[in-house]
Amino acid sequence: GINAEYGKQWYQRRVRGVVKYVLLYWFCNFNLCRPPTIQENENMSLQHSSANNVDAERALAVEIRAASDPFNFESVRVFQRVFDKECQDNSRVLTFTASVSLLTKLDFKYYGDGKYPLSHYLREIVGSTTTVTFPNFVQAISMSISKPIPLGYKEGFEDMDLDNNGKLDAKEVFNMMKKISDSCYSWADVEDFLASTDMDHDGKMDYAEMLRAFYFSQTRPI
C-alpha cells in the first residue's frame, strides 16, 4: 500500500545518505587505500592474458562461483568482463532477460538458501526498468552467495555516475564531494584519491574498484 511504498522510499533515502558519508569518510582518509601489491598486479595480468573470449571468462567465473570464498575484488573483475562482453555496442547494460540468462549460465540461480529464484530479487532491485547495469548484476550475485552488498554502495555509485558510463571520473567525484561536504577539496586531492583506487590505470574508478576501496577493505584484508 501507500505506507509500504513510503517506507521503502524512506529506507532507500537513508541508505543513500549513509553510503555518501561512508564515501566522504574514506575520501578524507584516502591514503588508507594502498596501491595494489605485486601479487594483485600479477593476478590481474594473468586474468587478462588467460581469458581471451567469452567462453573462457564464463568458465573462470563458474570456477570462482564454486570456490569456498568467491566474492572478492578479483572475482568481481571477472564477472565485470563477462558482463561487458555480453553487452551490445558497448552499451554497458543488458536486458533483464539477458541478465537472468547470464546469471543462470554462471550458476547463480537462487537466493535465500536456494528457496527463491534470483530473477525475483533482480527484478526487485531494478524495478520496472528493462535494462540491468553491472552494479545491479553484481548485487544479485552477492545475494545469491548470501554475502549481500549493502544497497547503498550501488545507489551511491549510480548517483555519482552522472553520464551513466559505468565509471567515475575526477569531475564526477569532485562534484559529489562538494555536495556532501562543506570542506574544501582541491582538484589535486580528487586526482590523488582516484589514483589510489584506480587499479587498471585508466584515470577513473569503476564499480569493482569502488567495492575494493570501500567495501572489501572493510570485510576482508586487501
mmCIF file with all atom_site columns, C-alpha atoms in Angstrom:
data_model
loop_
_atom_site.group_PDB
_atom_site.id
_atom_site.type_symbol
_atom_site.label_atom_id
_atom_site.label_alt_id
_atom_site.label_comp_id
_atom_site.label_asym_id
_atom_site.label_entity_id
_atom_site.label_seq_id
_atom_site.pdbx_PDB_ins_code
_atom_site.Cartn_x
_atom_site.Cartn_y
_atom_site.Cartn_z
_atom_site.occupancy
_atom_site.B_iso_or_equiv
_atom_site.pdbx_formal_charge
_atom_site.auth_seq_id
_atom_site.auth_comp_id
_atom_site.auth_asym_id
_atom_site.auth_atom_id
_atom_site.pdbx_PDB_model_num
ATOM 1   C CA . GLY A 1 1   ? 0.000  0.000   0.000   1.00 0.00 ? 1   GLY A CA 1
ATOM 2   C CA . ILE A 1 2   ? 0.922  3.668   0.195   1.00 0.00 ? 2   ILE A CA 1
ATOM 3   C CA . ASN A 1 3   ? 2.537  3.316   3.615   1.00 0.00 ? 3   ASN A CA 1
ATOM 4   C CA . ALA A 1 4   ? 4.676  0.420   2.441   1.00 0.00 ? 4   ALA A CA 1
ATOM 5   C CA . GLU A 1 5   ? 5.855  2.347   -0.612  1.00 0.00 ? 5   GLU A CA 1
ATOM 6   C CA . TYR A 1 6   ? 6.619  5.415   1.522   1.00 0.00 ? 6   TYR A CA 1
ATOM 7   C CA . GLY A 1 7   ? 8.567  3.249   3.949   1.00 0.00 ? 7   GLY A CA 1
ATOM 8   C CA . LYS A 1 8   ? 10.593 1.744   1.108   1.00 0.00 ? 8   LYS A CA 1
ATOM 9   C CA . GLN A 1 9   ? 11.421 5.188   -0.291  1.00 0.00 ? 9   GLN A CA 1
ATOM 10  C CA . TRP A 1 10  ? 12.388 6.444   3.167   1.00 0.00 ? 10  TRP A CA 1
ATOM 11  C CA . TYR A 1 11  ? 14.693 3.454   3.675   1.00 0.00 ? 11  TYR A CA 1
ATOM 12  C CA . GLN A 1 12  ? 16.337 3.981   0.287   1.00 0.00 ? 12  GLN A CA 1
ATOM 13  C CA . ARG A 1 13  ? 16.986 7.659   1.092   1.00 0.00 ? 13  ARG A CA 1
ATOM 14  C CA . ARG A 1 14  ? 18.536 6.697   4.422   1.00 0.00 ? 14  ARG A CA 1
ATOM 15  C CA . VAL A 1 15  ? 20.777 4.123   2.767   1.00 0.00 ? 15  VAL A CA 1
ATOM 16  C CA . ARG A 1 16  ? 21.921 6.646   0.143   1.00 0.00 ? 16  ARG A CA 1
ATOM 17  C CA . GLY A 1 17  ? 22.738 9.105   2.895   1.00 0.00 ? 17  GLY A CA 1
ATOM 18  C CA . VAL A 1 18  ? 24.781 6.566   4.825   1.00 0.00 ? 18  VAL A CA 1
ATOM 19  C CA . VAL A 1 19  ? 26.842 5.488   1.834   1.00 0.00 ? 19  VAL A CA 1
ATOM 20  C CA . LYS A 1 20  ? 27.569 9.086   0.855   1.00 0.00 ? 20  LYS A CA 1
ATOM 21  C CA . TYR A 1 21  ? 29.039 9.744   4.267   1.00 0.00 ? 21  TYR A CA 1
ATOM 22  C CA . VAL A 1 22  ? 30.982 6.472   4.063   1.00 0.00 ? 22  VAL A CA 1
ATOM 23  C CA . LEU A 1 23  ? 32.418 7.676   0.762   1.00 0.00 ? 23  LEU A CA 1
ATOM 24  C CA . LEU A 1 24  ? 33.247 11.031  2.310   1.00 0.00 ? 24  LEU A CA 1
ATOM 25  C CA . TYR A 1 25  ? 34.995 9.396   5.263   1.00 0.00 ? 25  TYR A CA 1
ATOM 26  C CA . TRP A 1 26  ? 37.143 7.250   3.041   1.00 0.00 ? 26  TRP A CA 1
ATOM 27  C CA . PHE A 1 27  ? 37.850 10.164  0.732   1.00 0.00 ? 27  PHE A CA 1
ATOM 28  C CA . CYS A 1 28  ? 39.170 12.116  3.701   1.00 0.00 ? 28  CYS A CA 1
ATOM 29  C CA . ASN A 1 29  ? 41.381 9.110   4.528   1.00 0.00 ? 29  ASN A CA 1
ATOM 30  C CA . PHE A 1 30  ? 42.208 8.007   1.009   1.00 0.00 ? 30  PHE A CA 1
ATOM 31  C CA . ASN A 1 31  ? 45.773 7.206   1.985   1.00 0.00 ? 31  ASN A CA 1
ATOM 32  C CA . LEU A 1 32  ? 44.339 4.064   3.619   1.00 0.00 ? 32  LEU A CA 1
ATOM 33  C CA . CYS A 1 33  ? 43.563 2.719   0.127   1.00 0.00 ? 33  CYS A CA 1
ATOM 34  C CA . ARG A 1 34  ? 47.021 1.380   -0.612  1.00 0.00 ? 34  ARG A CA 1
ATOM 35  C CA . PRO A 1 35  ? 48.320 0.700   -4.137  1.00 0.00 ? 35  PRO A CA 1
ATOM 36  C CA . PRO A 1 36  ? 47.967 -2.882  -5.415  1.00 0.00 ? 36  PRO A CA 1
ATOM 37  C CA . THR A 1 37  ? 50.551 -5.407  -4.324  1.00 0.00 ? 37  THR A CA 1
ATOM 38  C CA . ILE A 1 38  ? 52.813 -7.172  -6.808  1.00 0.00 ? 38  ILE A CA 1
ATOM 39  C CA . GLN A 1 39  ? 50.718 -10.331 -6.368  1.00 0.00 ? 39  GLN A CA 1
ATOM 40  C CA . GLU A 1 40  ? 47.487 -8.457  -7.156  1.00 0.00 ? 40  GLU A CA 1
ATOM 41  C CA . ASN A 1 41  ? 49.000 -6.982  -10.304 1.00 0.00 ? 41  ASN A CA 1
ATOM 42  C CA . GLU A 1 42  ? 50.197 -10.439 -11.359 1.00 0.00 ? 42  GLU A CA 1
ATOM 43  C CA . ASN A 1 43  ? 46.736 -11.892 -10.744 1.00 0.00 ? 43  ASN A CA 1
ATOM 44  C CA . MET A 1 44  ? 45.089 -9.182  -12.851 1.00 0.00 ? 44  MET A CA 1
ATOM 45  C CA . SER A 1 45  ? 47.608 -9.666  -15.672 1.00 0.00 ? 45  SER A CA 1
ATOM 46  C CA . LEU A 1 46  ? 47.068 -13.428 -15.570 1.00 0.00 ? 46  LEU A CA 1
ATOM 47  C CA . GLN A 1 47  ? 43.303 -12.996 -15.751 1.00 0.00 ? 47  GLN A CA 1
ATOM 48  C CA . HIS A 1 48  ? 43.587 -10.620 -18.725 1.00 0.00 ? 48  HIS A CA 1
ATOM 49  C CA . SER A 1 49  ? 46.014 -12.847 -20.638 1.00 0.00 ? 49  SER A CA 1
ATOM 50  C CA . SER A 1 50  ? 44.308 -16.200 -19.998 1.00 0.00 ? 50  SER A CA 1
ATOM 51  C CA . ALA A 1 51  ? 40.697 -15.132 -20.672 1.00 0.00 ? 51  ALA A CA 1
ATOM 52  C CA . ASN A 1 52  ? 40.580 -14.279 -24.368 1.00 0.00 ? 52  ASN A CA 1
ATOM 53  C CA . ASN A 1 53  ? 36.944 -14.968 -25.158 1.00 0.00 ? 53  ASN A CA 1
ATOM 54  C CA . VAL A 1 54  ? 33.532 -15.079 -23.562 1.00 0.00 ? 54  VAL A CA 1
ATOM 55  C CA . ASP A 1 55  ? 33.562 -18.850 -23.022 1.00 0.00 ? 55  ASP A CA 1
ATOM 56  C CA . ALA A 1 56  ? 36.898 -18.691 -21.190 1.00 0.00 ? 56  ALA A CA 1
ATOM 57  C CA . GLU A 1 57  ? 35.617 -15.870 -18.999 1.00 0.00 ? 57  GLU A CA 1
ATOM 58  C CA . ARG A 1 58  ? 32.454 -17.789 -18.205 1.00 0.00 ? 58  ARG A CA 1
ATOM 59  C CA . ALA A 1 59  ? 34.450 -20.887 -17.312 1.00 0.00 ? 59  ALA A CA 1
ATOM 60  C CA . LEU A 1 60  ? 36.614 -18.842 -14.956 1.00 0.00 ? 60  LEU A CA 1
ATOM 61  C CA . ALA A 1 61  ? 33.562 -17.183 -13.424 1.00 0.00 ? 61  ALA A CA 1
ATOM 62  C CA . VAL A 1 62  ? 31.896 -20.546 -12.817 1.00 0.00 ? 62  VAL A CA 1
ATOM 63  C CA . GLU A 1 63  ? 35.125 -21.799 -11.243 1.00 0.00 ? 63  GLU A CA 1
ATOM 64  C CA . ILE A 1 64  ? 35.157 -18.811 -8.909  1.00 0.00 ? 64  ILE A CA 1
ATOM 65  C CA . ARG A 1 65  ? 31.494 -19.458 -8.130  1.00 0.00 ? 65  ARG A CA 1
ATOM 66  C CA . ALA A 1 66  ? 32.410 -22.912 -6.915  1.00 0.00 ? 66  ALA A CA 1
ATOM 67  C CA . ALA A 1 67  ? 35.242 -21.668 -4.702  1.00 0.00 ? 67  ALA A CA 1
ATOM 68  C CA . SER A 1 68  ? 34.808 -21.527 -0.942  1.00 0.00 ? 68  SER A CA 1
ATOM 69  C CA . ASP A 1 69  ? 35.198 -17.737 -0.808  1.00 0.00 ? 69  ASP A CA 1
ATOM 70  C CA . PRO A 1 70  ? 34.418 -16.438 -4.284  1.00 0.00 ? 70  PRO A CA 1
ATOM 71  C CA . PHE A 1 71  ? 33.422 -12.882 -3.557  1.00 0.00 ? 71  PHE A CA 1
ATOM 72  C CA . ASN A 1 72  ? 36.382 -10.510 -3.685  1.00 0.00 ? 72  ASN A CA 1
ATOM 73  C CA . PHE A 1 73  ? 37.820 -7.829  -5.935  1.00 0.00 ? 73  PHE A CA 1
ATOM 74  C CA . GLU A 1 74  ? 39.442 -10.280 -8.332  1.00 0.00 ? 74  GLU A CA 1
ATOM 75  C CA . SER A 1 75  ? 36.276 -12.313 -8.844  1.00 0.00 ? 75  SER A CA 1
ATOM 76  C CA . VAL A 1 76  ? 34.151 -9.179  -9.317  1.00 0.00 ? 76  VAL A CA 1
ATOM 77  C CA . ARG A 1 77  ? 36.624 -8.122  -12.024 1.00 0.00 ? 77  ARG A CA 1
ATOM 78  C CA . VAL A 1 78  ? 35.997 -11.417 -13.825 1.00 0.00 ? 78  VAL A CA 1
ATOM 79  C CA . PHE A 1 79  ? 32.234 -11.010 -13.558 1.00 0.00 ? 79  PHE A CA 1
ATOM 80  C CA . GLN A 1 80  ? 32.569 -7.481  -14.912 1.00 0.00 ? 80  GLN A CA 1
ATOM 81  C CA . ARG A 1 81  ? 34.460 -8.644  -18.002 1.00 0.00 ? 81  ARG A CA 1
ATOM 82  C CA . VAL A 1 82  ? 31.896 -11.396 -18.609 1.00 0.00 ? 82  VAL A CA 1
ATOM 83  C CA . PHE A 1 83  ? 29.085 -8.856  -18.253 1.00 0.00 ? 83  PHE A CA 1
ATOM 84  C CA . ASP A 1 84  ? 30.731 -6.276  -20.520 1.00 0.00 ? 84  ASP A CA 1
ATOM 85  C CA . LYS A 1 85  ? 31.355 -8.829  -23.281 1.00 0.00 ? 85  LYS A CA 1
ATOM 86  C CA . GLU A 1 86  ? 27.659 -9.708  -23.303 1.00 0.00 ? 86  GLU A CA 1
ATOM 87  C CA . CYS A 1 87  ? 26.682 -6.069  -23.765 1.00 0.00 ? 87  CYS A CA 1
ATOM 88  C CA . GLN A 1 88  ? 25.810 -4.888  -27.264 1.00 0.00 ? 88  GLN A CA 1
ATOM 89  C CA . ASP A 1 89  ? 27.625 -1.925  -28.875 1.00 0.00 ? 89  ASP A CA 1
ATOM 90  C CA . ASN A 1 90  ? 29.486 -1.070  -25.673 1.00 0.00 ? 90  ASN A CA 1
ATOM 91  C CA . SER A 1 91  ? 26.195 -0.099  -24.053 1.00 0.00 ? 91  SER A CA 1
ATOM 92  C CA . ARG A 1 92  ? 27.357 -1.365  -20.619 1.00 0.00 ? 92  ARG A CA 1
ATOM 93  C CA . VAL A 1 93  ? 23.813 -2.612  -19.907 1.00 0.00 ? 93  VAL A CA 1
ATOM 94  C CA . LEU A 1 94  ? 21.979 -5.868  -20.550 1.00 0.00 ? 94  LEU A CA 1
ATOM 95  C CA . THR A 1 95  ? 18.300 -6.504  -20.966 1.00 0.00 ? 95  THR A CA 1
ATOM 96  C CA . PHE A 1 96  ? 16.639 -8.049  -17.964 1.00 0.00 ? 96  PHE A CA 1
ATOM 97  C CA . THR A 1 97  ? 16.169 -11.335 -19.829 1.00 0.00 ? 97  THR A CA 1
ATOM 98  C CA . ALA A 1 98  ? 19.806 -11.429 -20.962 1.00 0.00 ? 98  ALA A CA 1
ATOM 99  C CA . SER A 1 99  ? 20.971 -10.715 -17.405 1.00 0.00 ? 99  SER A CA 1
ATOM 100 C CA . VAL A 1 100 ? 18.947 -13.589 -15.954 1.00 0.00 ? 100 VAL A CA 1
ATOM 101 C CA . SER A 1 101 ? 20.238 -15.873 -18.712 1.00 0.00 ? 101 SER A CA 1
ATOM 102 C CA . LEU A 1 102 ? 23.851 -14.917 -17.968 1.00 0.00 ? 102 LEU A CA 1
ATOM 103 C CA . LEU A 1 103 ? 23.381 -15.388 -14.216 1.00 0.00 ? 103 LEU A CA 1
ATOM 104 C CA . THR A 1 104 ? 21.962 -18.844 -14.911 1.00 0.00 ? 104 THR A CA 1
ATOM 105 C CA . LYS A 1 105 ? 24.919 -19.751 -17.132 1.00 0.00 ? 105 LYS A CA 1
ATOM 106 C CA . LEU A 1 106 ? 27.229 -18.694 -14.304 1.00 0.00 ? 106 LEU A CA 1
ATOM 107 C CA . ASP A 1 107 ? 25.228 -20.928 -11.936 1.00 0.00 ? 107 ASP A CA 1
ATOM 108 C CA . PHE A 1 108 ? 23.657 -18.082 -9.971  1.00 0.00 ? 108 PHE A CA 1
ATOM 109 C CA . LYS A 1 109 ? 20.025 -19.172 -9.962  1.00 0.00 ? 109 LYS A CA 1
ATOM 110 C CA . TYR A 1 110 ? 18.644 -18.799 -6.452  1.00 0.00 ? 110 TYR A CA 1
ATOM 111 C CA . TYR A 1 111 ? 18.981 -16.849 -3.221  1.00 0.00 ? 111 TYR A CA 1
ATOM 112 C CA . GLY A 1 112 ? 17.747 -17.327 0.320   1.00 0.00 ? 112 GLY A CA 1
ATOM 113 C CA . ASP A 1 113 ? 19.394 -20.747 0.742   1.00 0.00 ? 113 ASP A CA 1
ATOM 114 C CA . GLY A 1 114 ? 18.024 -21.844 -2.596  1.00 0.00 ? 114 GLY A CA 1
ATOM 115 C CA . LYS A 1 115 ? 14.423 -21.008 -1.785  1.00 0.00 ? 115 LYS A CA 1
ATOM 116 C CA . TYR A 1 116 ? 13.771 -18.173 -4.249  1.00 0.00 ? 116 TYR A CA 1
ATOM 117 C CA . PRO A 1 117 ? 14.630 -17.574 -7.912  1.00 0.00 ? 117 PRO A CA 1
ATOM 118 C CA . LEU A 1 118 ? 17.362 -14.951 -8.232  1.00 0.00 ? 118 LEU A CA 1
ATOM 119 C CA . SER A 1 119 ? 15.403 -13.322 -11.042 1.00 0.00 ? 119 SER A CA 1
ATOM 120 C CA . HIS A 1 120 ? 12.834 -12.194 -8.450  1.00 0.00 ? 120 HIS A CA 1
ATOM 121 C CA . TYR A 1 121 ? 15.487 -10.324 -6.481  1.00 0.00 ? 121 TYR A CA 1
ATOM 122 C CA . LEU A 1 122 ? 16.965 -8.786  -9.625  1.00 0.00 ? 122 LEU A CA 1
ATOM 123 C CA . ARG A 1 123 ? 13.524 -7.550  -10.622 1.00 0.00 ? 123 ARG A CA 1
ATOM 124 C CA . GLU A 1 124 ? 13.056 -6.075  -7.171  1.00 0.00 ? 124 GLU A CA 1
ATOM 125 C CA . ILE A 1 125 ? 16.243 -4.007  -7.318  1.00 0.00 ? 125 ILE A CA 1
ATOM 126 C CA . VAL A 1 126 ? 15.874 -2.791  -10.918 1.00 0.00 ? 126 VAL A CA 1
ATOM 127 C CA . GLY A 1 127 ? 12.175 -2.022  -10.610 1.00 0.00 ? 127 GLY A CA 1
ATOM 128 C CA . SER A 1 128 ? 10.253 -1.522  -13.840 1.00 0.00 ? 128 SER A CA 1
ATOM 129 C CA . THR A 1 129 ? 13.309 -0.743  -15.974 1.00 0.00 ? 129 THR A CA 1
ATOM 130 C CA . THR A 1 130 ? 14.047 -3.104  -18.846 1.00 0.00 ? 130 THR A CA 1
ATOM 131 C CA . THR A 1 131 ? 17.844 -2.961  -18.565 1.00 0.00 ? 131 THR A CA 1
ATOM 132 C CA . VAL A 1 132 ? 20.357 -4.078  -15.939 1.00 0.00 ? 132 VAL A CA 1
ATOM 133 C CA . THR A 1 133 ? 23.631 -2.318  -15.106 1.00 0.00 ? 133 THR A CA 1
ATOM 134 C CA . PHE A 1 134 ? 26.702 -4.104  -13.768 1.00 0.00 ? 134 PHE A CA 1
ATOM 135 C CA . PRO A 1 135 ? 26.187 -2.788  -10.193 1.00 0.00 ? 135 PRO A CA 1
ATOM 136 C CA . ASN A 1 136 ? 22.729 -4.401  -10.240 1.00 0.00 ? 136 ASN A CA 1
ATOM 137 C CA . PHE A 1 137 ? 24.163 -7.577  -11.770 1.00 0.00 ? 137 PHE A CA 1
ATOM 138 C CA . VAL A 1 138 ? 26.853 -7.991  -9.126  1.00 0.00 ? 138 VAL A CA 1
ATOM 139 C CA . GLN A 1 139 ? 24.333 -7.077  -6.428  1.00 0.00 ? 139 GLN A CA 1
ATOM 140 C CA . ALA A 1 140 ? 22.303 -10.109 -7.492  1.00 0.00 ? 140 ALA A CA 1
ATOM 141 C CA . ILE A 1 141 ? 25.422 -12.299 -7.381  1.00 0.00 ? 141 ILE A CA 1
ATOM 142 C CA . SER A 1 142 ? 26.200 -11.143 -3.853  1.00 0.00 ? 142 SER A CA 1
ATOM 143 C CA . MET A 1 143 ? 22.667 -12.055 -2.778  1.00 0.00 ? 143 MET A CA 1
ATOM 144 C CA . SER A 1 144 ? 22.932 -15.476 -4.414  1.00 0.00 ? 144 SER A CA 1
ATOM 145 C CA . ILE A 1 145 ? 26.041 -16.359 -2.396  1.00 0.00 ? 145 ILE A CA 1
ATOM 146 C CA . SER A 1 146 ? 24.497 -14.983 0.812   1.00 0.00 ? 146 SER A CA 1
ATOM 147 C CA . LYS A 1 147 ? 27.005 -12.131 1.058   1.00 0.00 ? 147 LYS A CA 1
ATOM 148 C CA . PRO A 1 148 ? 24.779 -9.232  0.009   1.00 0.00 ? 148 PRO A CA 1
ATOM 149 C CA . ILE A 1 149 ? 26.436 -5.886  -0.531  1.00 0.00 ? 149 ILE A CA 1
ATOM 150 C CA . PRO A 1 150 ? 24.526 -3.079  1.238   1.00 0.00 ? 150 PRO A CA 1
ATOM 151 C CA . LEU A 1 151 ? 22.378 -1.463  -1.444  1.00 0.00 ? 151 LEU A CA 1
ATOM 152 C CA . GLY A 1 152 ? 23.774 1.929   -0.521  1.00 0.00 ? 152 GLY A CA 1
ATOM 153 C CA . TYR A 1 153 ? 27.006 1.194   -2.386  1.00 0.00 ? 153 TYR A CA 1
ATOM 154 C CA . LYS A 1 154 ? 25.144 0.617   -5.629  1.00 0.00 ? 154 LYS A CA 1
ATOM 155 C CA . GLU A 1 155 ? 22.874 3.608   -5.072  1.00 0.00 ? 155 GLU A CA 1
ATOM 156 C CA . GLY A 1 156 ? 25.788 5.861   -4.175  1.00 0.00 ? 156 GLY A CA 1
ATOM 157 C CA . PHE A 1 157 ? 27.785 4.837   -7.247  1.00 0.00 ? 157 PHE A CA 1
ATOM 158 C CA . GLU A 1 158 ? 24.845 5.379   -9.575  1.00 0.00 ? 158 GLU A CA 1
ATOM 159 C CA . ASP A 1 159 ? 24.160 8.796   -8.034  1.00 0.00 ? 159 ASP A CA 1
ATOM 160 C CA . MET A 1 160 ? 27.758 9.813   -8.724  1.00 0.00 ? 160 MET A CA 1
ATOM 161 C CA . ASP A 1 161 ? 27.875 8.355   -12.248 1.00 0.00 ? 161 ASP A CA 1
ATOM 162 C CA . LEU A 1 162 ? 26.183 11.301  -13.936 1.00 0.00 ? 162 LEU A CA 1
ATOM 163 C CA . ASP A 1 163 ? 26.895 10.217  -17.523 1.00 0.00 ? 163 ASP A CA 1
ATOM 164 C CA . ASN A 1 164 ? 25.928 6.588   -16.831 1.00 0.00 ? 164 ASN A CA 1
ATOM 165 C CA . ASN A 1 165 ? 29.075 5.167   -18.417 1.00 0.00 ? 165 ASN A CA 1
ATOM 166 C CA . GLY A 1 166 ? 29.856 2.826   -15.520 1.00 0.00 ? 166 GLY A CA 1
ATOM 167 C CA . LYS A 1 167 ? 32.917 4.765   -14.349 1.00 0.00 ? 167 LYS A CA 1
ATOM 168 C CA . LEU A 1 168 ? 33.555 7.780   -12.151 1.00 0.00 ? 168 LEU A CA 1
ATOM 169 C CA . ASP A 1 169 ? 35.920 10.429  -13.461 1.00 0.00 ? 169 ASP A CA 1
ATOM 170 C CA . ALA A 1 170 ? 37.542 13.183  -11.439 1.00 0.00 ? 170 ALA A CA 1
ATOM 171 C CA . LYS A 1 171 ? 34.795 15.693  -12.248 1.00 0.00 ? 171 LYS A CA 1
ATOM 172 C CA . GLU A 1 172 ? 32.028 13.376  -11.033 1.00 0.00 ? 172 GLU A CA 1
ATOM 173 C CA . VAL A 1 173 ? 33.854 12.631  -7.781  1.00 0.00 ? 173 VAL A CA 1
ATOM 174 C CA . PHE A 1 174 ? 34.658 16.318  -7.280  1.00 0.00 ? 174 PHE A CA 1
ATOM 175 C CA . ASN A 1 175 ? 31.023 17.356  -7.781  1.00 0.00 ? 175 ASN A CA 1
ATOM 176 C CA . MET A 1 176 ? 29.807 14.734  -5.304  1.00 0.00 ? 176 MET A CA 1
ATOM 177 C CA . MET A 1 177 ? 32.315 15.819  -2.672  1.00 0.00 ? 177 MET A CA 1
ATOM 178 C CA . LYS A 1 178 ? 31.113 19.389  -2.981  1.00 0.00 ? 178 LYS A CA 1
ATOM 179 C CA . LYS A 1 179 ? 27.519 18.230  -2.454  1.00 0.00 ? 179 LYS A CA 1
ATOM 180 C CA . ILE A 1 180 ? 28.098 16.132  0.650   1.00 0.00 ? 180 ILE A CA 1
ATOM 181 C CA . SER A 1 181 ? 30.765 18.155  2.437   1.00 0.00 ? 181 SER A CA 1
ATOM 182 C CA . ASP A 1 182 ? 31.432 21.749  3.419   1.00 0.00 ? 182 ASP A CA 1
ATOM 183 C CA . SER A 1 183 ? 35.168 21.112  3.356   1.00 0.00 ? 183 SER A CA 1
ATOM 184 C CA . CYS A 1 184 ? 37.264 22.485  0.525   1.00 0.00 ? 184 CYS A CA 1
ATOM 185 C CA . TYR A 1 185 ? 38.907 19.905  -1.698  1.00 0.00 ? 185 TYR A CA 1
ATOM 186 C CA . SER A 1 186 ? 41.307 20.778  -4.456  1.00 0.00 ? 186 SER A CA 1
ATOM 187 C CA . TRP A 1 187 ? 41.392 19.151  -7.865  1.00 0.00 ? 187 TRP A CA 1
ATOM 188 C CA . ALA A 1 188 ? 44.729 17.608  -6.846  1.00 0.00 ? 188 ALA A CA 1
ATOM 189 C CA . ASP A 1 189 ? 43.025 15.982  -3.830  1.00 0.00 ? 189 ASP A CA 1
ATOM 190 C CA . VAL A 1 190 ? 40.490 14.299  -6.099  1.00 0.00 ? 190 VAL A CA 1
ATOM 191 C CA . GLU A 1 191 ? 43.156 13.151  -8.551  1.00 0.00 ? 191 GLU A CA 1
ATOM 192 C CA . ASP A 1 192 ? 45.205 11.685  -5.698  1.00 0.00 ? 192 ASP A CA 1
ATOM 193 C CA . PHE A 1 193 ? 42.135 9.878   -4.393  1.00 0.00 ? 193 PHE A CA 1
ATOM 194 C CA . LEU A 1 194 ? 41.359 8.377   -7.797  1.00 0.00 ? 194 LEU A CA 1
ATOM 195 C CA . ALA A 1 195 ? 44.997 7.373   -8.267  1.00 0.00 ? 195 ALA A CA 1
ATOM 196 C CA . SER A 1 196 ? 44.839 5.432   -5.000  1.00 0.00 ? 196 SER A CA 1
ATOM 197 C CA . THR A 1 197 ? 41.804 3.419   -6.146  1.00 0.00 ? 197 THR A CA 1
ATOM 198 C CA . ASP A 1 198 ? 42.492 3.140   -9.899  1.00 0.00 ? 198 ASP A CA 1
ATOM 199 C CA . MET A 1 199 ? 43.628 -0.459  -10.359 1.00 0.00 ? 199 MET A CA 1
ATOM 200 C CA . ASP A 1 200 ? 43.638 -0.560  -14.164 1.00 0.00 ? 200 ASP A CA 1
ATOM 201 C CA . HIS A 1 201 ? 45.231 2.891   -14.557 1.00 0.00 ? 201 HIS A CA 1
ATOM 202 C CA . ASP A 1 202 ? 42.559 4.375   -16.801 1.00 0.00 ? 202 ASP A CA 1
ATOM 203 C CA . GLY A 1 203 ? 42.176 7.501   -14.669 1.00 0.00 ? 203 GLY A CA 1
ATOM 204 C CA . LYS A 1 204 ? 38.687 6.542   -13.467 1.00 0.00 ? 204 LYS A CA 1
ATOM 205 C CA . MET A 1 205 ? 37.024 4.416   -10.804 1.00 0.00 ? 205 MET A CA 1
ATOM 206 C CA . ASP A 1 206 ? 34.638 1.670   -11.875 1.00 0.00 ? 206 ASP A CA 1
ATOM 207 C CA . TYR A 1 207 ? 32.284 -0.203  -9.581  1.00 0.00 ? 207 TYR A CA 1
ATOM 208 C CA . ALA A 1 208 ? 34.691 -3.054  -8.871  1.00 0.00 ? 208 ALA A CA 1
ATOM 209 C CA . GLU A 1 209 ? 37.376 -0.556  -7.857  1.00 0.00 ? 209 GLU A CA 1
ATOM 210 C CA . MET A 1 210 ? 34.903 1.244   -5.630  1.00 0.00 ? 210 MET A CA 1
ATOM 211 C CA . LEU A 1 211 ? 33.979 -2.030  -3.929  1.00 0.00 ? 211 LEU A CA 1
ATOM 212 C CA . ARG A 1 212 ? 37.653 -2.792  -3.397  1.00 0.00 ? 212 ARG A CA 1
ATOM 213 C CA . ALA A 1 213 ? 38.270 0.579   -1.770  1.00 0.00 ? 213 ALA A CA 1
ATOM 214 C CA . PHE A 1 214 ? 35.114 0.945   0.300   1.00 0.00 ? 214 PHE A CA 1
ATOM 215 C CA . TYR A 1 215 ? 33.563 -2.499  0.811   1.00 0.00 ? 215 TYR A CA 1
ATOM 216 C CA . PHE A 1 216 ? 36.083 -5.336  0.555   1.00 0.00 ? 216 PHE A CA 1
ATOM 217 C CA . SER A 1 217 ? 38.566 -3.348  2.616   1.00 0.00 ? 217 SER A CA 1
ATOM 218 C CA . GLN A 1 218 ? 36.025 -3.498  5.459   1.00 0.00 ? 218 GLN A CA 1
ATOM 219 C CA . THR A 1 219 ? 35.063 -7.168  5.095   1.00 0.00 ? 219 THR A CA 1
ATOM 220 C CA . ARG A 1 220 ? 38.494 -8.708  4.492   1.00 0.00 ? 220 ARG A CA 1
ATOM 221 C CA . PRO A 1 221 ? 42.112 -7.557  4.198   1.00 0.00 ? 221 PRO A CA 1
ATOM 222 C CA . ILE A 1 222 ? 43.071 -6.255  0.751   1.00 0.00 ? 222 ILE A CA 1
#
